[in-house]
């Protein structure tokens, strides 16, 4: 990223020769990202992150849908999707919310039961609190049988599980750089060719007139490099993270701690939502923080809201457990003994209070 911050700071949209290297860097980054998800380079649109990508996919479809066919999504989407849908509802655009099952999955049958003639179905690839990986291919197939578009918020999944947009056949996919070790404030939206999406940010001709604004070249280059790095070692990383979470869980069980691990089935490795009956997640967060361990309660993107998260409500978790929920996210910088250390810290707190 450094050269694009220090020396190669030409504006990629200008025709002067100073922009040549920068233009090339943008082209390479687009191609690298496309290769990582088996897309074509001109199906990748750079955005400011996951929130913008989600807003664009959802509102972009609705703006172009004069018949108000509506959107189907799920109750446990990220607020970038949920609040985009709420904004549309305020404009009297119809939205329907599917309830996931208690294990944390949107069942294809539940979509079959309600789908009639929507413009869009939007279901996240992996849930950001409980890590459950949704049956995207099947949900997408059902959607296409009803002539609707399918969008997936893959912010938590991309770079952590192999994703092939052609195999999945999704029409749009949102991604955010900071979830795969790239800088914050950069992301992209994959839009399948022939999908006629309305622009969300109007202005200049950048991103083929669909997303205006001078490109954040350094961050885009960083995002492409980080995504390739992650995709090249998805399996090794995933095994490493699984070992860390198993250490954490086995140590808690060994100490006879009463807890629930939320989400049951196909999950992202390294993302662990734990609920402890009769405790407050906030208290656990602060006690762990004093011991040098940073975890989140419910959703990290919603730390101002200390009530039970909408995700835990949607899977009907017993409120006595739900209030005492923390989320541990292991990542590339986690040490091999972190699973055990976090478990030991938790046992210490839980056996004292
Ligand atoms: N979607 C999901 C599933 C997320 O987890 C997040 C952030 O945590 C977002 C969207 C928002 O992404 P960003 O922070 O890049 O705007």
mmCIF file of C-alpha atoms and ligand atoms in Angstrom:
data_model
loop_
_atom_site.group_PDB
_atom_site.id
_atom_site.type_symbol
_atom_site.label_atom_id
_atom_site.label_comp_id
_atom_site.label_asym_id
_atom_site.label_seq_id
_atom_site.Cartn_x
_atom_site.Cartn_y
_atom_site.Cartn_z
ATOM 1 C CA UNK A 1 0.000 0.000 0.000
ATOM 2 C CA UNK A 2 2.875 2.359 0.842
ATOM 3 C CA UNK A 3 3.803 3.513 -2.694
ATOM 4 C CA UNK A 4 0.175 4.519 -3.347
ATOM 5 C CA UNK A 5 0.140 6.682 -0.230
ATOM 6 C CA UNK A 6 3.594 8.216 -0.667
ATOM 7 C CA UNK A 7 4.642 8.448 -4.335
ATOM 8 C CA UNK A 8 2.033 7.055 -6.691
ATOM 9 C CA UNK A 9 -0.742 9.397 -5.609
ATOM 10 C CA UNK A 10 -2.052 10.260 -9.070
ATOM 11 C CA UNK A 11 -5.827 10.219 -9.472
ATOM 12 C CA UNK A 12 -6.688 6.966 -11.238
ATOM 13 C CA UNK A 13 -9.499 8.641 -13.165
ATOM 14 C CA UNK A 14 -7.231 11.245 -14.813
ATOM 15 C CA UNK A 15 -5.741 10.734 -18.279
ATOM 16 C CA UNK A 16 -2.264 12.153 -17.381
ATOM 17 C CA UNK A 17 0.753 9.831 -17.376
ATOM 18 C CA UNK A 18 1.206 10.198 -13.588
ATOM 19 C CA UNK A 19 -1.967 8.098 -13.232
ATOM 20 C CA UNK A 20 -0.701 5.201 -15.357
ATOM 21 C CA UNK A 21 0.791 3.127 -12.514
ATOM 22 C CA UNK A 22 -2.225 3.813 -10.334
ATOM 23 C CA UNK A 23 -4.651 2.707 -13.051
ATOM 24 C CA UNK A 24 -2.649 -0.475 -13.496
ATOM 25 C CA UNK A 25 -2.744 -1.101 -9.727
ATOM 26 C CA UNK A 26 -6.546 -0.758 -9.726
ATOM 27 C CA UNK A 27 -6.847 -3.121 -12.690
ATOM 28 C CA UNK A 28 -4.583 -5.707 -11.017
ATOM 29 C CA UNK A 29 -6.480 -5.449 -7.721
ATOM 30 C CA UNK A 30 -9.811 -5.953 -9.485
ATOM 31 C CA UNK A 31 -8.438 -8.997 -11.319
ATOM 32 C CA UNK A 32 -6.920 -10.482 -8.150
ATOM 33 C CA UNK A 33 -10.185 -10.128 -6.231
ATOM 34 C CA UNK A 34 -12.192 -11.561 -9.143
ATOM 35 C CA UNK A 35 -9.887 -14.606 -9.301
ATOM 36 C CA UNK A 36 -10.325 -15.241 -5.558
ATOM 37 C CA UNK A 37 -14.106 -15.709 -5.981
ATOM 38 C CA UNK A 38 -14.155 -16.987 -9.596
ATOM 39 C CA UNK A 39 -15.773 -13.796 -10.920
ATOM 40 C CA UNK A 40 -14.931 -11.671 -13.957
ATOM 41 C CA UNK A 41 -12.942 -8.521 -13.178
ATOM 42 C CA UNK A 42 -15.713 -6.231 -14.459
ATOM 43 C CA UNK A 43 -18.162 -7.772 -11.988
ATOM 44 C CA UNK A 44 -16.228 -6.277 -9.013
ATOM 45 C CA UNK A 45 -17.198 -2.793 -7.758
ATOM 46 C CA UNK A 46 -15.113 -1.155 -5.031
ATOM 47 C CA UNK A 47 -17.051 0.355 -2.121
ATOM 48 C CA UNK A 48 -16.281 1.771 1.326
ATOM 49 C CA UNK A 49 -17.074 -1.549 3.050
ATOM 50 C CA UNK A 50 -19.728 -4.090 3.890
ATOM 51 C CA UNK A 51 -22.341 -1.562 5.000
ATOM 52 C CA UNK A 52 -22.219 0.314 1.715
ATOM 53 C CA UNK A 53 -22.232 -2.892 -0.348
ATOM 54 C CA UNK A 54 -25.334 -4.154 1.490
ATOM 55 C CA UNK A 55 -27.121 -0.787 1.213
ATOM 56 C CA UNK A 56 -26.341 -0.636 -2.497
ATOM 57 C CA UNK A 57 -27.525 -4.178 -3.294
ATOM 58 C CA UNK A 58 -30.790 -3.808 -1.387
ATOM 59 C CA UNK A 59 -31.754 -0.224 -2.142
ATOM 60 C CA UNK A 60 -30.378 -0.484 -5.692
ATOM 61 C CA UNK A 61 -32.797 -3.313 -6.480
ATOM 62 C CA UNK A 62 -35.724 -1.569 -4.768
ATOM 63 C CA UNK A 63 -35.144 1.731 -6.626
ATOM 64 C CA UNK A 64 -35.321 -0.141 -9.916
ATOM 65 C CA UNK A 65 -38.444 -2.091 -8.936
ATOM 66 C CA UNK A 66 -41.369 0.141 -9.901
ATOM 67 C CA UNK A 67 -43.789 -2.763 -9.378
ATOM 68 C CA UNK A 68 -42.807 -2.971 -5.672
ATOM 69 C CA UNK A 69 -42.356 -6.741 -5.821
ATOM 70 C CA UNK A 70 -40.569 -6.643 -2.472
ATOM 71 C CA UNK A 71 -37.611 -8.217 -0.678
ATOM 72 C CA UNK A 72 -37.290 -11.356 1.429
ATOM 73 C CA UNK A 73 -34.512 -11.437 4.003
ATOM 74 C CA UNK A 74 -33.956 -13.040 7.410
ATOM 75 C CA UNK A 75 -34.419 -11.832 10.988
ATOM 76 C CA UNK A 76 -30.764 -12.333 11.891
ATOM 77 C CA UNK A 77 -29.030 -10.362 9.137
ATOM 78 C CA UNK A 78 -26.481 -7.682 9.994
ATOM 79 C CA UNK A 79 -28.008 -4.238 10.624
ATOM 80 C CA UNK A 80 -26.536 -3.043 7.323
ATOM 81 C CA UNK A 81 -29.149 -5.282 5.675
ATOM 82 C CA UNK A 82 -31.902 -5.018 8.298
ATOM 83 C CA UNK A 83 -31.838 -1.234 8.549
ATOM 84 C CA UNK A 84 -31.676 -0.872 4.755
ATOM 85 C CA UNK A 85 -34.849 -2.966 4.643
ATOM 86 C CA UNK A 86 -36.458 -0.907 7.428
ATOM 87 C CA UNK A 87 -35.683 2.277 5.459
ATOM 88 C CA UNK A 88 -37.455 0.761 2.442
ATOM 89 C CA UNK A 89 -40.436 -0.254 4.583
ATOM 90 C CA UNK A 90 -40.779 3.382 5.690
ATOM 91 C CA UNK A 91 -41.223 4.159 1.975
ATOM 92 C CA UNK A 92 -43.904 1.465 1.847
ATOM 93 C CA UNK A 93 -41.720 -1.011 0.003
ATOM 94 C CA UNK A 94 -42.669 -4.549 1.126
ATOM 95 C CA UNK A 95 -40.144 -6.660 3.082
ATOM 96 C CA UNK A 96 -40.613 -10.108 4.566
ATOM 97 C CA UNK A 97 -38.336 -11.552 7.284
ATOM 98 C CA UNK A 98 -37.624 -15.302 7.530
ATOM 99 C CA UNK A 99 -37.022 -16.774 10.978
ATOM 100 C CA UNK A 100 -33.937 -18.978 11.283
ATOM 101 C CA UNK A 101 -34.238 -22.290 13.158
ATOM 102 C CA UNK A 102 -32.870 -22.735 16.700
ATOM 103 C CA UNK A 103 -29.538 -24.037 15.352
ATOM 104 C CA UNK A 104 -29.003 -20.794 13.437
ATOM 105 C CA UNK A 105 -29.934 -21.692 9.855
ATOM 106 C CA UNK A 106 -32.413 -20.248 7.371
ATOM 107 C CA UNK A 107 -34.120 -23.385 6.098
ATOM 108 C CA UNK A 108 -34.736 -23.524 2.315
ATOM 109 C CA UNK A 109 -38.238 -24.820 3.135
ATOM 110 C CA UNK A 110 -39.032 -21.586 4.985
ATOM 111 C CA UNK A 111 -38.187 -19.612 1.836
ATOM 112 C CA UNK A 112 -40.269 -21.982 -0.332
ATOM 113 C CA UNK A 113 -43.260 -21.396 1.928
ATOM 114 C CA UNK A 114 -43.345 -17.602 1.511
ATOM 115 C CA UNK A 115 -41.743 -16.862 -1.841
ATOM 116 C CA UNK A 116 -44.138 -15.589 -4.457
ATOM 117 C CA UNK A 117 -42.804 -12.924 -6.790
ATOM 118 C CA UNK A 118 -40.169 -10.819 -4.970
ATOM 119 C CA UNK A 119 -37.548 -8.668 -6.677
ATOM 120 C CA UNK A 120 -34.780 -9.822 -4.323
ATOM 121 C CA UNK A 121 -33.884 -12.397 -1.680
ATOM 122 C CA UNK A 122 -30.997 -11.424 0.600
ATOM 123 C CA UNK A 123 -29.571 -13.998 3.025
ATOM 124 C CA UNK A 124 -26.177 -13.704 4.693
ATOM 125 C CA UNK A 125 -23.457 -16.254 3.904
ATOM 126 C CA UNK A 126 -22.343 -16.669 7.517
ATOM 127 C CA UNK A 127 -23.883 -15.094 10.592
ATOM 128 C CA UNK A 128 -21.602 -12.549 12.271
ATOM 129 C CA UNK A 129 -22.494 -13.522 15.847
ATOM 130 C CA UNK A 130 -22.849 -17.281 15.785
ATOM 131 C CA UNK A 131 -20.852 -18.150 12.650
ATOM 132 C CA UNK A 132 -23.426 -20.478 11.056
ATOM 133 C CA UNK A 133 -22.940 -20.918 7.293
ATOM 134 C CA UNK A 134 -26.227 -20.725 5.423
ATOM 135 C CA UNK A 135 -27.348 -23.061 2.592
ATOM 136 C CA UNK A 136 -26.759 -20.329 0.006
ATOM 137 C CA UNK A 137 -26.759 -22.516 -3.125
ATOM 138 C CA UNK A 138 -30.158 -24.007 -2.323
ATOM 139 C CA UNK A 139 -31.671 -20.672 -1.282
ATOM 140 C CA UNK A 140 -30.344 -19.142 -4.491
ATOM 141 C CA UNK A 141 -31.846 -21.919 -6.628
ATOM 142 C CA UNK A 142 -35.294 -21.440 -5.079
ATOM 143 C CA UNK A 143 -35.009 -17.682 -5.634
ATOM 144 C CA UNK A 144 -34.127 -18.102 -9.308
ATOM 145 C CA UNK A 145 -37.053 -20.485 -9.835
ATOM 146 C CA UNK A 146 -39.186 -17.460 -8.922
ATOM 147 C CA UNK A 147 -37.345 -15.062 -11.255
ATOM 148 C CA UNK A 148 -35.915 -12.989 -8.419
ATOM 149 C CA UNK A 149 -32.335 -11.850 -7.780
ATOM 150 C CA UNK A 150 -30.259 -13.296 -4.936
ATOM 151 C CA UNK A 151 -27.852 -11.260 -2.798
ATOM 152 C CA UNK A 152 -25.639 -12.594 -0.033
ATOM 153 C CA UNK A 153 -23.804 -10.598 2.624
ATOM 154 C CA UNK A 154 -20.568 -12.614 2.671
ATOM 155 C CA UNK A 155 -18.712 -10.136 4.892
ATOM 156 C CA UNK A 156 -17.896 -12.719 7.572
ATOM 157 C CA UNK A 157 -17.186 -15.583 5.211
ATOM 158 C CA UNK A 158 -15.027 -14.307 2.391
ATOM 159 C CA UNK A 159 -11.357 -15.159 2.875
ATOM 160 C CA UNK A 160 -12.308 -17.737 5.514
ATOM 161 C CA UNK A 161 -14.159 -20.330 3.425
ATOM 162 C CA UNK A 162 -13.768 -20.981 -0.313
ATOM 163 C CA UNK A 163 -16.322 -18.949 -2.279
ATOM 164 C CA UNK A 164 -17.063 -19.491 -5.972
ATOM 165 C CA UNK A 165 -19.731 -17.096 -7.231
ATOM 166 C CA UNK A 166 -20.272 -19.073 -10.441
ATOM 167 C CA UNK A 167 -20.859 -22.293 -8.519
ATOM 168 C CA UNK A 168 -23.198 -20.579 -6.068
ATOM 169 C CA UNK A 169 -24.839 -18.636 -8.910
ATOM 170 C CA UNK A 170 -25.519 -15.615 -6.652
ATOM 171 C CA UNK A 171 -26.345 -12.319 -8.366
ATOM 172 C CA UNK A 172 -24.683 -10.053 -5.817
ATOM 173 C CA UNK A 173 -22.239 -10.587 -2.956
ATOM 174 C CA UNK A 174 -21.012 -8.079 -0.350
ATOM 175 C CA UNK A 175 -17.515 -8.097 1.131
ATOM 176 C CA UNK A 176 -15.548 -5.979 3.591
ATOM 177 C CA UNK A 177 -11.747 -5.729 3.746
ATOM 178 C CA UNK A 178 -11.267 -5.531 7.503
ATOM 179 C CA UNK A 179 -12.763 -8.998 7.963
ATOM 180 C CA UNK A 180 -9.837 -10.582 6.114
ATOM 181 C CA UNK A 181 -6.955 -8.501 7.500
ATOM 182 C CA UNK A 182 -7.180 -5.666 4.952
ATOM 183 C CA UNK A 183 -7.625 -2.018 6.053
ATOM 184 C CA UNK A 184 -10.909 -0.754 7.429
ATOM 185 C CA UNK A 185 -13.186 1.369 5.242
ATOM 186 C CA UNK A 186 -12.794 -0.608 2.034
ATOM 187 C CA UNK A 187 -14.903 -3.362 0.514
ATOM 188 C CA UNK A 188 -16.540 -4.478 -2.679
ATOM 189 C CA UNK A 189 -19.781 -5.611 -4.194
ATOM 190 C CA UNK A 190 -19.800 -8.430 -6.735
ATOM 191 C CA UNK A 191 -22.564 -7.858 -9.299
ATOM 192 C CA UNK A 192 -23.099 -10.601 -11.866
ATOM 193 C CA UNK A 193 -22.917 -9.358 -15.455
ATOM 194 C CA UNK A 194 -26.349 -8.649 -16.930
ATOM 195 C CA UNK A 195 -27.761 -7.732 -13.491
ATOM 196 C CA UNK A 196 -29.173 -4.280 -13.948
ATOM 197 C CA UNK A 197 -28.366 -2.600 -10.629
ATOM 198 C CA UNK A 198 -29.169 1.078 -10.012
ATOM 199 C CA UNK A 199 -26.228 3.266 -8.955
ATOM 200 C CA UNK A 200 -26.307 4.068 -5.231
ATOM 201 C CA UNK A 201 -23.713 6.860 -5.134
ATOM 202 C CA UNK A 202 -24.169 9.247 -8.029
ATOM 203 C CA UNK A 203 -21.416 11.523 -9.317
ATOM 204 C CA UNK A 204 -18.480 10.905 -11.650
ATOM 205 C CA UNK A 205 -17.759 8.030 -13.991
ATOM 206 C CA UNK A 206 -15.812 5.801 -11.574
ATOM 207 C CA UNK A 207 -16.744 2.112 -11.304
ATOM 208 C CA UNK A 208 -18.435 2.219 -14.695
ATOM 209 C CA UNK A 209 -20.743 5.072 -13.599
ATOM 210 C CA UNK A 210 -22.289 2.885 -10.893
ATOM 211 C CA UNK A 211 -20.323 3.982 -7.813
ATOM 212 C CA UNK A 212 -18.949 7.486 -8.134
ATOM 213 C CA UNK A 213 -16.061 8.958 -6.133
ATOM 214 C CA UNK A 214 -12.266 9.048 -6.412
ATOM 215 C CA UNK A 215 -10.896 5.574 -5.784
ATOM 216 C CA UNK A 216 -9.142 4.736 -2.507
ATOM 217 C CA UNK A 217 -6.235 3.133 -4.352
ATOM 218 C CA UNK A 218 -3.956 2.232 -1.420
ATOM 219 C CA UNK A 219 -6.775 0.484 0.445
ATOM 220 C CA UNK A 220 -7.961 -1.284 -2.688
ATOM 221 C CA UNK A 221 -4.442 -2.624 -3.307
ATOM 222 C CA UNK A 222 -4.247 -3.671 0.364
ATOM 223 C CA UNK A 223 -7.617 -5.399 0.117
ATOM 224 C CA UNK A 224 -6.648 -7.406 -2.965
ATOM 225 C CA UNK A 225 -3.346 -8.491 -1.397
ATOM 226 C CA UNK A 226 -5.005 -9.488 1.873
ATOM 227 C CA UNK A 227 -7.786 -11.434 0.152
ATOM 228 C CA UNK A 228 -5.335 -13.389 -1.982
ATOM 229 C CA UNK A 229 -3.209 -14.167 1.097
ATOM 230 C CA UNK A 230 -6.256 -15.463 2.938
ATOM 231 C CA UNK A 231 -7.655 -17.440 0.031
ATOM 232 C CA UNK A 232 -4.275 -19.123 -0.550
ATOM 233 C CA UNK A 233 -4.342 -20.663 2.931
ATOM 234 C CA UNK A 234 -8.033 -20.989 3.819
ATOM 235 C CA UNK A 235 -7.682 -24.619 4.883
ATOM 236 C CA UNK A 236 -4.560 -24.192 7.036
ATOM 237 C CA UNK A 237 -6.018 -21.104 8.719
ATOM 238 C CA UNK A 238 -9.321 -22.787 9.331
ATOM 239 C CA UNK A 239 -7.667 -25.832 10.964
ATOM 240 C CA UNK A 240 -5.612 -23.562 13.201
ATOM 241 C CA UNK A 241 -8.677 -21.606 14.310
ATOM 242 C CA UNK A 242 -10.664 -24.795 14.903
ATOM 243 C CA UNK A 243 -7.915 -26.052 17.221
ATOM 244 C CA UNK A 244 -8.060 -22.794 19.213
ATOM 245 C CA UNK A 245 -11.835 -22.957 19.621
ATOM 246 C CA UNK A 246 -11.694 -26.655 20.583
ATOM 247 C CA UNK A 247 -9.100 -25.840 23.269
ATOM 248 C CA UNK A 248 -11.400 -23.144 24.646
ATOM 249 C CA UNK A 249 -14.496 -25.359 24.675
ATOM 250 C CA UNK A 250 -12.795 -28.470 26.080
ATOM 251 C CA UNK A 251 -11.197 -26.487 28.917
ATOM 252 C CA UNK A 252 -14.584 -24.963 29.867
ATOM 253 C CA UNK A 253 -16.162 -28.432 29.857
ATOM 254 C CA UNK A 254 -13.302 -29.860 31.911
ATOM 255 C CA UNK A 255 -13.987 -27.186 34.563
ATOM 256 C CA UNK A 256 -17.696 -28.141 34.581
ATOM 257 C CA UNK A 257 -18.818 -24.667 33.480
ATOM 258 C CA UNK A 258 -22.491 -24.426 32.513
ATOM 259 C CA UNK A 259 -22.591 -22.797 29.065
ATOM 260 C CA UNK A 260 -24.232 -22.949 25.642
ATOM 261 C CA UNK A 261 -22.300 -22.563 22.408
ATOM 262 C CA UNK A 262 -24.682 -20.817 20.031
ATOM 263 C CA UNK A 263 -25.188 -22.054 16.471
ATOM 264 C CA UNK A 264 -25.081 -25.769 15.829
ATOM 265 C CA UNK A 265 -23.907 -27.275 12.520
ATOM 266 C CA UNK A 266 -21.847 -25.961 9.590
ATOM 267 C CA UNK A 267 -19.923 -23.011 11.061
ATOM 268 C CA UNK A 268 -17.001 -20.678 10.440
ATOM 269 C CA UNK A 269 -13.926 -21.724 12.414
ATOM 270 C CA UNK A 270 -12.716 -19.383 15.133
ATOM 271 C CA UNK A 271 -15.988 -17.600 15.764
ATOM 272 C CA UNK A 272 -17.392 -18.682 19.144
ATOM 273 C CA UNK A 273 -20.559 -17.320 20.755
ATOM 274 C CA UNK A 274 -20.868 -18.519 24.357
ATOM 275 C CA UNK A 275 -23.762 -17.969 26.766
ATOM 276 C CA UNK A 276 -23.508 -18.349 30.546
ATOM 277 C CA UNK A 277 -26.736 -18.635 32.548
ATOM 278 C CA UNK A 278 -27.357 -15.933 35.152
ATOM 279 C CA UNK A 279 -24.446 -13.700 34.078
ATOM 280 C CA UNK A 280 -24.247 -10.364 32.252
ATOM 281 C CA UNK A 281 -22.205 -10.325 29.066
ATOM 282 C CA UNK A 282 -21.058 -6.765 29.887
ATOM 283 C CA UNK A 283 -19.599 -7.899 33.204
ATOM 284 C CA UNK A 284 -17.722 -10.764 31.549
ATOM 285 C CA UNK A 285 -16.407 -8.423 28.838
ATOM 286 C CA UNK A 286 -15.009 -5.932 31.381
ATOM 287 C CA UNK A 287 -13.511 -8.595 33.666
ATOM 288 C CA UNK A 288 -11.796 -10.244 30.689
ATOM 289 C CA UNK A 289 -10.621 -6.842 29.460
ATOM 290 C CA UNK A 290 -8.881 -6.264 32.807
ATOM 291 C CA UNK A 291 -7.070 -9.546 32.190
ATOM 292 C CA UNK A 292 -5.900 -8.379 28.744
ATOM 293 C CA UNK A 293 -8.496 -10.334 26.765
ATOM 294 C CA UNK A 294 -10.771 -8.471 24.339
ATOM 295 C CA UNK A 295 -14.079 -10.156 23.511
ATOM 296 C CA UNK A 296 -17.409 -8.710 22.447
ATOM 297 C CA UNK A 297 -20.937 -9.128 23.696
ATOM 298 C CA UNK A 298 -23.481 -10.055 21.032
ATOM 299 C CA UNK A 299 -22.474 -8.096 17.969
ATOM 300 C CA UNK A 300 -19.311 -5.996 17.842
ATOM 301 C CA UNK A 301 -21.020 -3.655 15.395
ATOM 302 C CA UNK A 302 -23.691 -2.912 17.960
ATOM 303 C CA UNK A 303 -21.791 -2.383 21.195
ATOM 304 C CA UNK A 304 -24.036 0.558 22.219
ATOM 305 C CA UNK A 305 -27.015 -1.733 22.392
ATOM 306 C CA UNK A 306 -26.692 -3.831 25.529
ATOM 307 C CA UNK A 307 -29.991 -5.666 25.179
ATOM 308 C CA UNK A 308 -30.192 -9.243 23.976
ATOM 309 C CA UNK A 309 -29.047 -9.240 20.358
ATOM 310 C CA UNK A 310 -31.562 -9.725 17.556
ATOM 311 C CA UNK A 311 -29.570 -12.783 16.464
ATOM 312 C CA UNK A 312 -29.967 -14.587 19.791
ATOM 313 C CA UNK A 313 -33.634 -13.590 19.924
ATOM 314 C CA UNK A 314 -34.185 -14.958 16.412
ATOM 315 C CA UNK A 315 -32.887 -18.422 17.416
ATOM 316 C CA UNK A 316 -35.046 -18.330 20.589
ATOM 317 C CA UNK A 317 -32.155 -18.634 23.027
ATOM 318 C CA UNK A 318 -33.341 -18.730 26.669
ATOM 319 C CA UNK A 319 -33.009 -15.060 27.871
ATOM 320 C CA UNK A 320 -31.308 -16.253 31.092
ATOM 321 C CA UNK A 321 -28.450 -17.539 28.930
ATOM 322 C CA UNK A 322 -28.716 -14.855 26.232
ATOM 323 C CA UNK A 323 -27.978 -12.004 28.681
ATOM 324 C CA UNK A 324 -24.678 -13.664 29.586
ATOM 325 C CA UNK A 325 -23.316 -13.928 26.048
ATOM 326 C CA UNK A 326 -19.816 -13.149 24.831
ATOM 327 C CA UNK A 327 -18.291 -13.642 21.408
ATOM 328 C CA UNK A 328 -14.695 -14.798 21.048
ATOM 329 C CA UNK A 329 -13.130 -14.299 17.615
ATOM 330 C CA UNK A 330 -9.816 -16.005 16.953
ATOM 331 C CA UNK A 331 -7.741 -14.726 14.051
ATOM 332 C CA UNK A 332 -4.326 -14.782 12.386
ATOM 333 C CA UNK A 333 -2.716 -12.978 15.305
ATOM 334 C CA UNK A 334 -4.018 -15.402 17.943
ATOM 335 C CA UNK A 335 -1.321 -17.338 19.791
ATOM 336 C CA UNK A 336 -1.423 -21.157 19.912
ATOM 337 C CA UNK A 337 -2.273 -21.127 23.640
ATOM 338 C CA UNK A 338 -5.004 -18.445 23.411
ATOM 339 C CA UNK A 339 -7.872 -20.966 23.541
ATOM 340 C CA UNK A 340 -6.627 -22.324 26.886
ATOM 341 C CA UNK A 341 -5.759 -18.881 28.303
ATOM 342 C CA UNK A 342 -9.213 -17.476 27.562
ATOM 343 C CA UNK A 343 -10.890 -20.552 29.060
ATOM 344 C CA UNK A 344 -8.760 -20.287 32.215
ATOM 345 C CA UNK A 345 -9.607 -16.590 32.571
ATOM 346 C CA UNK A 346 -13.319 -17.347 32.173
ATOM 347 C CA UNK A 347 -13.188 -20.183 34.719
ATOM 348 C CA UNK A 348 -11.526 -17.809 37.192
ATOM 349 C CA UNK A 349 -14.239 -15.169 36.748
ATOM 350 C CA UNK A 350 -17.143 -17.604 36.759
ATOM 351 C CA UNK A 351 -16.034 -19.543 39.790
ATOM 352 C CA UNK A 352 -15.545 -16.369 41.866
ATOM 353 C CA UNK A 353 -18.816 -14.554 41.101
HETATM 354 N N1 LIG B 1 -22.251 -7.493 7.305
HETATM 355 C C1 LIG B 1 -21.754 -8.301 8.249
HETATM 356 C C2 LIG B 1 -22.194 -9.740 8.303
HETATM 357 C C3 LIG B 1 -20.820 -7.824 9.181
HETATM 358 O O1 LIG B 1 -20.343 -8.633 10.124
HETATM 359 C C4 LIG B 1 -20.422 -6.467 9.096
HETATM 360 C C5 LIG B 1 -19.463 -5.899 10.062
HETATM 361 O O2 LIG B 1 -19.103 -6.487 11.040
HETATM 362 C C6 LIG B 1 -20.972 -5.663 8.074
HETATM 363 C C7 LIG B 1 -21.882 -6.214 7.202
HETATM 364 C C8 LIG B 1 -20.574 -4.224 7.927
HETATM 365 O O3 LIG B 1 -19.319 -4.131 7.319
HETATM 366 P P1 LIG B 1 -18.446 -2.782 7.440
HETATM 367 O O4 LIG B 1 -18.023 -2.693 8.859
HETATM 368 O O5 LIG B 1 -17.302 -3.011 6.488
HETATM 369 O O6 LIG B 1 -19.306 -1.674 7.003
#
